[in-house]
Amino acid sequence: MATSNECCSVQLIDGDGSFNDTGIESFIKEVKLHECGLSYAVVSIMGPQSSGKSTLLNNLFYTNFREMDAFKGRSQTTKGIWMAKCAGIEPCTIVMDLEGTDGRERGEDDTAFEKQSALFALAVSDIVLINMWCHDIGREQAANKPLLKTVFQVMMRLFSPRKTTLMFVIRDKTRTPLENLEPVLREDIQKIWDSVPKPQAHKETPLSEFFNVEVVALSSYEEKEEQFKEQVANLRQRFNHSIAPGGLAGDRRGVVPASGFSFSAQQIWKVIKENKDLDLPAHKVMVATVRCEEIANEKFTGFTANENWCLLEEAVQSGPVAGFGKKLNSILCTSLSEYDAEATYFDEGVRSAKRKQLEEKLLQLVQPAYLSMLGHLRSGTLEKFKEAFEEALNGGEGFSLAARNCTQSYMALFDERCTDANVELANWDCSKVRDKLCRDIDTHVASVRAAKLLELTSSYEAKLNEALAGPVEAFLDGANNETWPSIKKLLQRETVSAVSGLSSALSGFEMDAKDKEKMLTSLLDYARGVVEAKAREEAGRVLIRMKDRFSTLFSHDSDSMPRVWTGKEDIRAITKTARSASLKLLSVMAAIRLDDDVDNIENTLTSALVDTKSNAAVADKSITTFDPLASSSWEQVLPAKTLITPVQCKSLWRQFRAETEYSVTQAISAQEASRRNNNWMPPPWAIVALVVLGFNEFMTLLRNPLYLGVLFVGYLTVKALWVQLNISGEFQHGVLPGLLSISTKFLPTVMNLLTKLAEQGQSPATNNPQTNSGATAFKSFQNGSSSSNTSSSASSGVTASGNDIDYSSPPKED
């Protein structure tokens, strides 16, 4: 083994065809190839002897292969196959220099070795450089065309085909442009490919499936060395990252990991060396084993690439395929028939075993598609079952009958489609998928059944809630002796109707009697719960209801008209009636009375809260009086039916009395104010006394007209003051408030009248000054009277407000 800087080379196969296994192991360790994984490339070169192969490799990859000395004559330089590591190229690239063909040193044995070495190079290389002279293009025996023909044929039969790049290097390029040389060369290569017999699976396979063909041209090394080196430098760039996508070997296949390269190359050469004519081993069983396995692999590969299978596999991924079983069975039988035809002359035992293996591999390959098909059938059948089942239910068919009919119909449909999808070659059982479909259908039926029952129950519960909630609230709002009997009748009527309707609706479900009875009982409990919940809700607002009832009865008369407290009403009796009605409401709301039980809640509340005189009498006799409301429960009433406890009733009544006391006080105050307003005139006896005692004065006025004039003027003045001060309005709120209000307005009103008179006196006299003056003065009084109405009203409002706050009569206890 020779080394130089980064370059390291070794003779892999000597001239006698011996494989240097120790040398290659040392080489691999030296270049650390085993660490590369799949990131390495193998390049080899073949071509005529003395065509400059080693020179090209040394210039292209910086290797140190032995070159021919032109001054010593043309002779064989490279013997066997040499291997070296390319310097400065990534990833790690191994190059093999093959012994030249057509050499005189080997003589007639040259063809055998060149076929073996060429086949070896194609089997292990990613890129094969074929060195050829420019003037040999178009010649039948040039460019190794017979060798390529043999290699093409055997490559497909003996080894798994790999994607190899064939780079034809045209040496000593003439003036003919490469654009004209390349088509001729490619045409020759295509003809060789077309003439090679191919297995059935590769009859139509193009050359590009196995080989990438590249053509480059180089100038003469001896005549144009500088140009040659420049072209080689450019070509070297193409070998950097050659295995990357888009590189020279970017689409290679079947790469052996670097750690197994040595063993793989050794075994390949062994097979090639033992079959000098490139035939398979002579031993019958070994031939059958290798060839049948190769054929089986070819058929398996061909099956995976089969267009019909690919289309069928793609179609079954998206949905069910009609006639799936027949189509798949036909494709499988075709592949197996082709295997039988090609392997018919090999050992029967081996042939049958490999056929069975092929069949198992094919069935294993297609089974996922079959399972996908069954999955689509199951899901499709389930969806159609759901649609049909829903349609049957919407059409009014009974639930159980619809479920039974649809299940039978669509399970039969599934069985029919499974038969259509069945593959004759496979003994696959679809019972698990069928059982899964049965479970899915049962689960769906159960879920729909639960949803329908819930929907029915919710529907009747909603109807009961609507039928009971509003009327119960109205009954409790107008609580009286007939409230709970009416609620009880309403509850019985509505529950009977709801239970009857639900029972009829459940008949289509074919339910067990026990479950049906449970649902009906649950509906009855729900109805009772609605009434009790509404009663508890209203019990929470009982104080508001009591105050509303008290206000209605106390503030309105029997004709529902607002009361006007004129002094004739019996406030005590009205108050007692309103409070008794409110207490009646409290007693009705204290407990739930949906059963026939009797209680004495009303009597207890009446005796404890209303009959105060009898209670006071009893208290006088005994200091320790028993309080019937000092308890948390009612006699003869269960705690679950209690809405308001006795203690709560007592507290509510105390709060009710406190909050309604103001209304009673206001009524008493309004009544006393009305009485005072009606008594502002002097009593009749005083009027008679004034007439009798003032008779003489009245006669004096009649005898002296001057007094009448003075009296008339005084009357006008008093009248003006009366209007200005709004005396009648002020005394409506009482004598004392009226006097206070008039006293605050008297002086401003007098000053206003005097100002008006002064203004009228200063105005120019007309034809009748006295008359005009008097009329104007009287008109002025009237205007003053009108203008002062607003201030009088405001003043009276303040006075009335003060009267209401400070001078109302104290309330009287009932």
mmCIF file of N, CA and C in Angstrom, residues 731 734-741 799 807:
data_model
loop_
_atom_site.group_PDB
_atom_site.id
_atom_site.type_symbol
_atom_site.label_atom_id
_atom_site.label_comp_id
_atom_site.label_asym_id
_atom_site.label_seq_id
_atom_site.Cartn_x
_atom_site.Cartn_y
_atom_site.Cartn_z
ATOM 1 N N PHE A 731 -104.876 78.341 54.642
ATOM 2 C CA PHE A 731 -105.498 77.714 55.808
ATOM 3 C C PHE A 731 -105.966 76.289 55.539
ATOM 4 N N GLY A 734 -104.046 74.008 57.853
ATOM 5 C CA GLY A 734 -104.156 74.214 59.295
ATOM 6 C C GLY A 734 -104.059 75.694 59.629
ATOM 7 N N VAL A 735 -104.535 75.996 60.840
ATOM 8 C CA VAL A 735 -104.579 77.407 61.259
ATOM 9 C C VAL A 735 -103.173 77.934 61.529
ATOM 10 N N LEU A 736 -102.436 77.237 62.343
ATOM 11 C CA LEU A 736 -101.110 77.726 62.714
ATOM 12 C C LEU A 736 -100.174 77.835 61.509
ATOM 13 N N PRO A 737 -100.084 76.793 60.628
ATOM 14 C CA PRO A 737 -99.249 76.955 59.422
ATOM 15 C C PRO A 737 -99.735 78.103 58.541
ATOM 16 N N GLY A 738 -101.090 78.289 58.476
ATOM 17 C CA GLY A 738 -101.607 79.373 57.641
ATOM 18 C C GLY A 738 -101.207 80.727 58.172
ATOM 19 N N LEU A 739 -101.299 80.900 59.533
ATOM 20 C CA LEU A 739 -100.920 82.191 60.121
ATOM 21 C C LEU A 739 -99.431 82.475 59.905
ATOM 22 N N LEU A 740 -98.623 81.458 60.066
ATOM 23 C CA LEU A 740 -97.176 81.648 59.856
ATOM 24 C C LEU A 740 -96.883 82.052 58.428
ATOM 25 N N SER A 741 -97.536 81.397 57.476
ATOM 26 C CA SER A 741 -97.287 81.723 56.074
ATOM 27 C C SER A 741 -97.759 83.118 55.732
ATOM 28 N N THR A 799 -94.966 75.893 53.670
ATOM 29 C CA THR A 799 -95.674 75.789 54.941
ATOM 30 C C THR A 799 -96.291 74.428 55.117
ATOM 31 N N TYR A 807 -95.762 69.131 62.512
ATOM 32 C CA TYR A 807 -96.991 69.335 63.278
ATOM 33 C C TYR A 807 -98.027 68.270 63.036
#
